[in-house]
Structures are given as structure tokens and as C-alpha cells.
CSV table of C-alpha atoms in Angstrom, one decimal:
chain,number,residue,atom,x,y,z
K,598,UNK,CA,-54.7,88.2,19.7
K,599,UNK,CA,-57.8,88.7,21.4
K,600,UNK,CA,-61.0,86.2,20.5
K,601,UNK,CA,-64.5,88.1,21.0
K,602,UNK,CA,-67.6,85.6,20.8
K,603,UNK,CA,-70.8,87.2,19.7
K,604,UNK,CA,-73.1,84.3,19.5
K,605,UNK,CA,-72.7,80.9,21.0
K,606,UNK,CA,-75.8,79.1,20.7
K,607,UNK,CA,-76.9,76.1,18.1
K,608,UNK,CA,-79.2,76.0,15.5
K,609,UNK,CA,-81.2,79.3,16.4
K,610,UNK,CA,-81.2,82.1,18.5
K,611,UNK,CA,-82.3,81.9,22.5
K,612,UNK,CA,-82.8,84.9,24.9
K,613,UNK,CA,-79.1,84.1,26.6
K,614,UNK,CA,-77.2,83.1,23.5
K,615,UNK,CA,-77.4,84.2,19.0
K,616,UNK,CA,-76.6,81.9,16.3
K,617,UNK,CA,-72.8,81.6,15.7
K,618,UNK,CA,-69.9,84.3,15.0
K,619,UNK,CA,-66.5,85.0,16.2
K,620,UNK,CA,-64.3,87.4,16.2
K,621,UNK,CA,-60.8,87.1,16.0
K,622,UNK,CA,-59.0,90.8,16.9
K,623,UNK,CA,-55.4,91.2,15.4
K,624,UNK,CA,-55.7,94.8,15.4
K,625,UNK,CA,-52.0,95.0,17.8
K,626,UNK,CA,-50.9,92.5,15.0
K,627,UNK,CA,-52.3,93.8,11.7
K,628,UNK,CA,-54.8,96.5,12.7
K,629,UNK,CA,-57.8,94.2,11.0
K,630,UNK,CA,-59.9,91.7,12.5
K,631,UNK,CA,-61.3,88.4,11.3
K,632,UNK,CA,-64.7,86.8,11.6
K,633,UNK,CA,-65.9,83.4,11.7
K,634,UNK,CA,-69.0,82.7,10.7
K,635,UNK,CA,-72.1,85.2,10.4
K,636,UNK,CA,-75.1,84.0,12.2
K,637,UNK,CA,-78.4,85.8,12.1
K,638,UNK,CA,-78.1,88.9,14.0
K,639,UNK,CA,-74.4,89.5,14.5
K,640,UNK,CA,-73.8,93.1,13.5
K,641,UNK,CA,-76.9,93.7,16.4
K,642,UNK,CA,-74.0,92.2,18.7
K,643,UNK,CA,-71.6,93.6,17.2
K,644,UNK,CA,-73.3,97.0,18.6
K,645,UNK,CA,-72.4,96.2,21.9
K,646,UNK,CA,-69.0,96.0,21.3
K,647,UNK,CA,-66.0,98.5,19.9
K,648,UNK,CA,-65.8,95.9,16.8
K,649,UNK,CA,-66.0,98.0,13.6
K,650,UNK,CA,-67.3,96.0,10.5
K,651,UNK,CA,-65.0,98.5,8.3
K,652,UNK,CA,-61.9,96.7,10.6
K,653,UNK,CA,-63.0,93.2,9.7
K,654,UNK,CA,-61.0,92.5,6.2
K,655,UNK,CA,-61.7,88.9,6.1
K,656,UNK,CA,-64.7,86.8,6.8
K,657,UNK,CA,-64.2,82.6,7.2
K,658,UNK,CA,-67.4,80.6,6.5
K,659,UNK,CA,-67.1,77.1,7.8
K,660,UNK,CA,-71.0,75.8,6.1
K,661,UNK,CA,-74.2,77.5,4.5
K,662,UNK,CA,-76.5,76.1,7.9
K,663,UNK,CA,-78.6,79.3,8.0
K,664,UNK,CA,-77.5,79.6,11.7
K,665,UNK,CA,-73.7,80.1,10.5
K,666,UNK,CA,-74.8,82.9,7.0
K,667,UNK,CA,-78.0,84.5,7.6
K,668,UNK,CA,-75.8,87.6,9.8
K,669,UNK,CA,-73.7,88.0,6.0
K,670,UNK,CA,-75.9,90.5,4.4
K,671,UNK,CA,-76.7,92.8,7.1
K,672,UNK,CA,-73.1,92.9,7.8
K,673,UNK,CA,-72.0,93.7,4.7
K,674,UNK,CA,-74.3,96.0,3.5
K,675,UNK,CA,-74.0,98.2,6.9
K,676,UNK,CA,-69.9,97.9,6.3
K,677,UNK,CA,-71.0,100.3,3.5
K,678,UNK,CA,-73.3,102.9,5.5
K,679,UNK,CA,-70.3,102.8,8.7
K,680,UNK,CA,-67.3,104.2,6.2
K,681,UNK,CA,-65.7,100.7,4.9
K,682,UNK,CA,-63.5,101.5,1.7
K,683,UNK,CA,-61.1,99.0,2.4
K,684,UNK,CA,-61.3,95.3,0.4
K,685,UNK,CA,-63.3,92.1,2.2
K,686,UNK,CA,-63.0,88.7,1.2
K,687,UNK,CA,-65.2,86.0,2.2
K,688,UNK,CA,-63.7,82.4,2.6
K,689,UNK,CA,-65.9,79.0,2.6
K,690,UNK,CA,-67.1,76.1,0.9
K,691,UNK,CA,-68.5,75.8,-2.8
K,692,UNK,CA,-71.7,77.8,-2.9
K,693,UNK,CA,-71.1,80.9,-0.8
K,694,UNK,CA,-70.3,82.7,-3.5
K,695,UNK,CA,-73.8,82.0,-5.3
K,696,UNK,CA,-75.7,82.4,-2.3
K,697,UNK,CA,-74.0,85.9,-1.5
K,698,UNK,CA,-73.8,87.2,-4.8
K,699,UNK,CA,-77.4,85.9,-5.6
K,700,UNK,CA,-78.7,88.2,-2.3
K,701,UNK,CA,-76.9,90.9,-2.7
K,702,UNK,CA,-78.0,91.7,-6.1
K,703,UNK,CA,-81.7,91.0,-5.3
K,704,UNK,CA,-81.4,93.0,-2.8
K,705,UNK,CA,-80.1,95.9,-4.7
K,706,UNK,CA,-77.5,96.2,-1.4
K,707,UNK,CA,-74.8,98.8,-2.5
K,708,UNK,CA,-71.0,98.4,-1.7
K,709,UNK,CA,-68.7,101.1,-1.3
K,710,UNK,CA,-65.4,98.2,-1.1
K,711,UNK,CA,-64.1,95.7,-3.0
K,712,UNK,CA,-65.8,92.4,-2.3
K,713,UNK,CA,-63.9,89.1,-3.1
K,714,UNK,CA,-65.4,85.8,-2.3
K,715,UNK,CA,-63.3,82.6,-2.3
K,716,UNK,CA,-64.6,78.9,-2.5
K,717,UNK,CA,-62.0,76.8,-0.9
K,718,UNK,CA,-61.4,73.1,-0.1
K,719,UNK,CA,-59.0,71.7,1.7
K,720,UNK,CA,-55.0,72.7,2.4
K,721,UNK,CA,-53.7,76.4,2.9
K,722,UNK,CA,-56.5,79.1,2.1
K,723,UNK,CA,-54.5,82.0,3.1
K,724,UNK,CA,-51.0,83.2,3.6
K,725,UNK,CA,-48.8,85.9,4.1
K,726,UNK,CA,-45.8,87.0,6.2
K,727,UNK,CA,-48.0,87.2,9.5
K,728,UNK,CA,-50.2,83.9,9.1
K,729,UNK,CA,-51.2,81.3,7.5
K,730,UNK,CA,-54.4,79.9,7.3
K,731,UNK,CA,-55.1,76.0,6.5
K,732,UNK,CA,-58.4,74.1,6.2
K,733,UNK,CA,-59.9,70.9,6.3
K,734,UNK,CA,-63.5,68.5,6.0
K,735,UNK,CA,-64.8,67.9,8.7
K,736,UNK,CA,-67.9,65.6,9.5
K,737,UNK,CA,-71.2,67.2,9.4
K,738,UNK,CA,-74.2,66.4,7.6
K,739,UNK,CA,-73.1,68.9,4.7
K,740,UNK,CA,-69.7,70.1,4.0
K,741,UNK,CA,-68.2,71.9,6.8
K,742,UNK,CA,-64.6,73.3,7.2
K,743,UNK,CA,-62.4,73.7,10.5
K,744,UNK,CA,-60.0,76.4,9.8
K,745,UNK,CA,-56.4,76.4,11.7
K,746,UNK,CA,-54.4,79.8,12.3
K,747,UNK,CA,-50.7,80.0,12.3
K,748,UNK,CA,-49.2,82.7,13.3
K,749,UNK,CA,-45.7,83.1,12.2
K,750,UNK,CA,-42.4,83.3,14.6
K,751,UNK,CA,-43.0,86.8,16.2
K,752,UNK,CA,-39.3,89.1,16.1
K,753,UNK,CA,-37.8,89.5,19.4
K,754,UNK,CA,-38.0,92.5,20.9
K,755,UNK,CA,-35.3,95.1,20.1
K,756,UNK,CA,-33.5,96.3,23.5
K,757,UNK,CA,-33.2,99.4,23.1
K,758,UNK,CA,-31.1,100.4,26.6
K,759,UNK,CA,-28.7,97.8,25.5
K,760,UNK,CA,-28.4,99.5,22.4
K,761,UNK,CA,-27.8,102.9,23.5
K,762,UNK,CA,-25.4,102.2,25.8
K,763,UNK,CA,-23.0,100.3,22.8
K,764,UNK,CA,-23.6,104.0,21.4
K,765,UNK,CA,-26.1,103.9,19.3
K,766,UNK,CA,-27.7,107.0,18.9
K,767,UNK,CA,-31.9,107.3,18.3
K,768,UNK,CA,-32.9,106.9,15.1
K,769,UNK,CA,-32.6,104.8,11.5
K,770,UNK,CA,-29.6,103.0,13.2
K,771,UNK,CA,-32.6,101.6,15.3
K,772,UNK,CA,-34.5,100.5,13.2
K,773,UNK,CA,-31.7,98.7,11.3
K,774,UNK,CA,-30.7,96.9,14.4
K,775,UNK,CA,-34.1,96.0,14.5
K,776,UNK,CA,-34.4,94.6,10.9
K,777,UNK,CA,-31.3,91.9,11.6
K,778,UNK,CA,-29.0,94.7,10.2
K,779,UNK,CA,-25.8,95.1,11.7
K,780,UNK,CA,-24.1,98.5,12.9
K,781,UNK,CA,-20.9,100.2,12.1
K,782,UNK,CA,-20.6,103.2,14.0
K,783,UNK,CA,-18.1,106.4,12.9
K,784,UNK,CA,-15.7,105.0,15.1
K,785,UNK,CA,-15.6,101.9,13.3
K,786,UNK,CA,-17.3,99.6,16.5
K,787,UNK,CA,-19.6,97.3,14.9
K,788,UNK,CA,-22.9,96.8,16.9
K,789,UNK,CA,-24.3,93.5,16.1
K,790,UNK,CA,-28.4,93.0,16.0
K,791,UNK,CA,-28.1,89.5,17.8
K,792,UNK,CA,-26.4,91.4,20.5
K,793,UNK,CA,-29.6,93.8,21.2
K,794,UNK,CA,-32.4,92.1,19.8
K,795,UNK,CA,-33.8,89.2,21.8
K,796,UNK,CA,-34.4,85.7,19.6
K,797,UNK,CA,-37.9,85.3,17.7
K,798,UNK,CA,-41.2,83.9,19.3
K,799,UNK,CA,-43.1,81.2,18.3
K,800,UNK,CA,-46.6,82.5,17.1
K,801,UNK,CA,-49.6,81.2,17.9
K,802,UNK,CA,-52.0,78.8,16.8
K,803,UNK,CA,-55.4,78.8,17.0
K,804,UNK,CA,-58.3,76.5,15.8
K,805,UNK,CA,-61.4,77.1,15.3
K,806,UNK,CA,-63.8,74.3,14.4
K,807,UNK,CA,-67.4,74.2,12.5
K,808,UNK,CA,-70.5,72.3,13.2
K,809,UNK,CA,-68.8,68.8,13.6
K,810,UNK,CA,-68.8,65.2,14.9
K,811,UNK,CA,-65.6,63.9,16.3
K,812,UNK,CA,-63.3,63.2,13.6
K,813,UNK,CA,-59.9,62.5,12.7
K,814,UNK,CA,-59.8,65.7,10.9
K,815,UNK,CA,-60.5,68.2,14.4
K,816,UNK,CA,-57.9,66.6,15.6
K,817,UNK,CA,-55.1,67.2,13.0
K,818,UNK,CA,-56.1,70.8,13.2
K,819,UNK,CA,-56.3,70.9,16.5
K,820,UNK,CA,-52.6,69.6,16.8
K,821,UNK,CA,-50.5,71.1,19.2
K,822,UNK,CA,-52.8,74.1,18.8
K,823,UNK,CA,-52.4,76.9,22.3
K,824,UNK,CA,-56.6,77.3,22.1
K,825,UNK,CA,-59.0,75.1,20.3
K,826,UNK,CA,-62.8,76.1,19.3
K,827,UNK,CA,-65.0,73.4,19.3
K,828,UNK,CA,-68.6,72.7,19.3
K,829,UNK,CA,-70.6,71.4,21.7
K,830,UNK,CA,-73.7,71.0,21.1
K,831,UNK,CA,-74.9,68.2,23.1
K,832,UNK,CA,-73.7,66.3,26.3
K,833,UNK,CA,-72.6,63.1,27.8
K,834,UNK,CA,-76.1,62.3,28.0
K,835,UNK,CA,-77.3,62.3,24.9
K,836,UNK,CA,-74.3,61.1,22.2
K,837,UNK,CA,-76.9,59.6,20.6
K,838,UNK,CA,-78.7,62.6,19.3
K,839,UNK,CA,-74.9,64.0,19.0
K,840,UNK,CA,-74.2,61.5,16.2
K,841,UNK,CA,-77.8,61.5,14.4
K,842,UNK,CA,-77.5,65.4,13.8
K,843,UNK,CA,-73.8,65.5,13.3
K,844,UNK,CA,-72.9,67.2,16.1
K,845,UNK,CA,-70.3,66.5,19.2
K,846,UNK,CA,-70.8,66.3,22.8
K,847,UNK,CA,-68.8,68.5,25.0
K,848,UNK,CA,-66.9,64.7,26.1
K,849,UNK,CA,-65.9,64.4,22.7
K,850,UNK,CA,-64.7,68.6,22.3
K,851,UNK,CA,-62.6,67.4,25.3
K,852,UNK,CA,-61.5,64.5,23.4
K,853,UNK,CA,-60.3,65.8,20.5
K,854,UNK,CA,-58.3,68.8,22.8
K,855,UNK,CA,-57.0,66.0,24.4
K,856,UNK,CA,-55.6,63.9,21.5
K,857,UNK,CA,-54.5,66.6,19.5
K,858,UNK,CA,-52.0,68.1,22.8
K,859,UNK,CA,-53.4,71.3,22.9
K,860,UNK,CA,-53.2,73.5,25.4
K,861,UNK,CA,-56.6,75.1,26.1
K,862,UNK,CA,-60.5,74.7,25.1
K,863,UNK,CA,-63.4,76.5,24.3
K,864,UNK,CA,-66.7,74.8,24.1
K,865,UNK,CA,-69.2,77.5,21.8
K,866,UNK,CA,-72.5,76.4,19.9
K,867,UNK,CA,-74.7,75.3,23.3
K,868,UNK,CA,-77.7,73.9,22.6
K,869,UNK,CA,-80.6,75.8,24.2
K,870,UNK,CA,-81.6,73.4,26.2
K,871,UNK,CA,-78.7,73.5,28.4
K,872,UNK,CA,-78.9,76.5,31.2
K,873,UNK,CA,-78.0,77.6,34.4
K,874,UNK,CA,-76.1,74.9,36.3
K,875,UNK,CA,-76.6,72.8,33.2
K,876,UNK,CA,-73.6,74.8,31.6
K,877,UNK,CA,-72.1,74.8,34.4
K,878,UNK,CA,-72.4,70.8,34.6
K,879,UNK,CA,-71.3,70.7,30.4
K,880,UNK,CA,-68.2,72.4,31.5
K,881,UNK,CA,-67.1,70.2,34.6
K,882,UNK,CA,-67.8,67.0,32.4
K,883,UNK,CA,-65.7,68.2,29.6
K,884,UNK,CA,-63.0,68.9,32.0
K,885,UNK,CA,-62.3,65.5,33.3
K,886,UNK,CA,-60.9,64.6,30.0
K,887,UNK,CA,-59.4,67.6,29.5
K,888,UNK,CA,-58.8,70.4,32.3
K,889,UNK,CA,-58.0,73.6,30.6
K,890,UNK,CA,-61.8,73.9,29.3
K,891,UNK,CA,-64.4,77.2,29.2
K,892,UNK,CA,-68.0,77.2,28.0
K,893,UNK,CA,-68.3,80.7,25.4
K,894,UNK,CA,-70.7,83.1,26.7
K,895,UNK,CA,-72.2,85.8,24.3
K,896,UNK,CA,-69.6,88.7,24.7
K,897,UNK,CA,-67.1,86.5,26.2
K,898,UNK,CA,-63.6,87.7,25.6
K,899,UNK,CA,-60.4,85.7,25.6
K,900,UNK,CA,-56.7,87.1,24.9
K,901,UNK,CA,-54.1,84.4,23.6
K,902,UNK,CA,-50.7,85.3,24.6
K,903,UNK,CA,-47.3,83.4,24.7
K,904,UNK,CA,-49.4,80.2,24.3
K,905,UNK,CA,-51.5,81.2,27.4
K,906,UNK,CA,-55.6,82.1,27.5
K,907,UNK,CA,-56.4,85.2,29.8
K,908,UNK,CA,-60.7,85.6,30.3
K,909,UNK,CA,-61.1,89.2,29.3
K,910,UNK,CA,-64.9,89.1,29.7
K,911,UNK,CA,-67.1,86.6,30.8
């Protein structure tokens, strides 16, 4: 899984960083992608990347902030004008489906797919074979939901060599070996999968957190979690304006990563007022509590693999 940031900053747009969107590529998983959150602007970003709207098939909303919705129109309409068919459906809190609804037919914005729109609270919002996707309130000023991927043990790897040296020939034999399905070949030798395929993975598990304070409730998503999202909106310096707007400080991000035992960090929605060495300085305070921290960057691209975080792009 790869995670694509396409706007990092808090509360409104700045020159070096847009209002809030992620993208969450699963296209060597499931050939879609996911986005969370649609802050002004983002299919402008989304431009200057090979993300295709028709290839995002489900959109997470953690609140109706402006800075976290006002992309959702734009997006969808233009999913319709780039070729999208396939169905979308929009996850967040109780009004989302008003508010996008309300604009679209005001707007007399045509869509050429099925759009389904889901008002969720609290526990599992999504789940299939491949994932599952569980939510939870966190503590903003209105209701905001943190949203916690699972990604379900991965099959091991078929080994093919091994295989075809017990005589197995290519084809469907393969693939049954494959599906857990044992052999029996002509010669009446039985070829056992768990002799060729290697044992299942553990998936992994990503959160990704909206506009919060610390809570309790980060943490439990965050548990155990190989990369955590988290804002940071102000700094050690100013917790006191953290808690009056219901926001965090990158101290308490690194908190919550820390408590929770996860494994890495990513510190996104940056207030403007912090550039230059200033990030630089939010990212070196957060990492004295917890060490395996980065500050999101517009365009900054990070691949999770076997519980480990390789920077893509900066």
C-alpha cells in the first residue's frame, strides 16, 4: 500500500501546503484507491499526480470543517467528465449525505456512476475479504471520526520452483496448490500446498486520524498500528491554543504513537504559521517522544510494507 498526501495544511490553503486529502493506493491490492478527506482544491493536486478519480471507489470523511469537504464536488463531478462508470461511496458522519446531495442537485452536476453515501458512527464501517475498516469519536469541536485500516492476513507466496520440481506441471494444478488445494498427480504422488506455499502474512494496519485533541479514542485506533496519521496542528509552544480549537500538538501526535505501540508517524494538518526550520523544529520535538516520526509534505509519498514505511517522495 502506498499513502499519497495531496494537502497537509490546517484550516485553509497556504502557498506550500492545500487543505486536507489523502490518498490511500491499493491498486497492487485491489486495483482501487481510497481517499480521505476532500479539502478545497484536491482534484487540482490530484493533476500532478498519476491518481485517477475513476480509480478512487471509496471516499472516507472524518468531519464537514469546510477545509476537510469543499474538494467533494469538484471531484466528483470531474470523475464523470474523466470516464468513471464504476460505483463510489462516500463514508462520514451524519450530514454528509445532506450536504452532498443538497450540492449536487443545485448544482445540476451530472453523474455517470452509481453514487452511495453512508452516514456512520462508531464500530466497523466496512468490510470485506481484503480489509476492514473500523471507526471511532474523536474530540474535536464537532463530530469527527478517526478511521483504522486492517488489512487481512496476506497468503504466502506460492513457490513455484519447489513445485515444479515435485512434478507439477504449469497450469490449473498451480493454481490449486495456490488456493490450499492439495495435488494428486497421475502417478498417484500427492503434492501437498503447505509443502510449496509459504505461511500467510500479517496485513497491515493503518490509521488515519481527523482534526482531534488527544484522546483516549486515537489511541485505541492507533493500537499496535505499523503507521499512524495524526494531526498536528500546533506545537509545544502553544498547547494552549491546541486545546481551545480542539486541535493537538505535534507532542501529543507523538504521544498518542507512543502509547498506542505503533510503529511509525506521520504528522499532516501544519498550521501555516510554521515554515522552514519551524517544520523542521515540529518534527525533531515530536521525535523525542517518539522516534519513527515524518512531517507530510504536499505530494509526499510513503509505501507501507511488511510493517515498514519507505519515503517515496518527499
Amino acid at each position: 500500500m502506498e499513502l499519497q498526501f495531496l494537502g497537509t495544511g490546517a484550516g485553509m490553503p497556504s502557498k506550500e501546503r492545500n487543505t486536507t486529502a489523502i490518498v490511500l493506493n491499493m491498486l497492487e491490492e485491489r486495483g482501487t484507491m481510497w481517499l480521505f478527506d476532500c479539502g478545497e482544491a484536491t482534484q487540482h493536486r490530484i493533476l500532478h499526480t498519476p491518481i485517477k478519480p475513476r480509480k478512487i471507489d471509496k471516499i472516507f470523511i472524518t468531519h464537514l470543517h469546510g477545509d476537510h469537504i469543499f474538494g467533494l464536488p469538484g471531484l466528483l463531478g470531474s470523475r464523470s467528465f474523466l470516464g468513471g462508470t464504476e460505483p463510489l461511496t462516500i463514508y462520514g458522519p451524519a450530514g454528509i449525505r445532506e450536504w452532498v446531495e443538497t450540492t449536487i442537485r443545485l448544482s445540476g452536476t451530472h453523474l455517470t456512476y452509481p453514487l452511495h453515501i453512508e452516514e456512520v458512527d462508531e464500530g466497523i464501517v466496512f468490510d470485506d475479504e481484503q480489509f476492514t475498516v473500523r471507526a471511532a469519536w474523536l474530540s474535536h469541536v464537532i463530530p469527527c471520526l478517526g478511521y483504522r485500516i486492517e488489512q487481512k492476513p496476506i497468503a504466502g507466496a506460492l513457490q513455484v520452483e519447489k513445485a515444479r520440481a515435485l512434478g507439477i506441471p504449469k497450469g490449473p494444478l498451480l493454481g490449486q496448490l495456490k488456493r490450499g488445494e492439495d495435488v494428486t498427480l497421475p502417478n498417484g504422488q500427492v503434492v501437498r500446498s503447505a509443502d510449496v506455499v509459504l505461511p500467510p502474512k500479517d496485513g497491515a494496519t493503518l490509521t488515519i486520524l481527523g482534526d482531534t485533541k488527544y484522546c483516549k479514542a486515537a489511541i485505541l485506533l492507533a493500537q499496535h498500528a505499523d503507521l499512524v496519521v495524526h494531526e498536528a496542528t500546533f506545537d509545544a509552544e502553544t498547547t494552549h491554543l491546541a486545546a481551545q480549537y480542539g486541535h493537538a500538538t505535534n507532542i501529543e501526535a507523538a504521544r498518542v504513537a507512543q502509547e498506542a505501540g505503533a510503529k511509525h508517524l506521520i504528522l499532516t494538518h501544519i498550521s501555516a504559521r510554521f515554515v522552514g526550520e519551524q517544520v523542521t523544529k515540529l518534527q525533531q520535538q515530536a521525535a523525542s517522544v517518539f522516534a519513527q516520526t515524518y512531517i507530510a509534505h504536499d505530494f509526499a509519498a510513503y509505501r507501507l510494507h511488511d510493517g515498514n514505511v519507505t519515503i517515496l517522495t518527499k
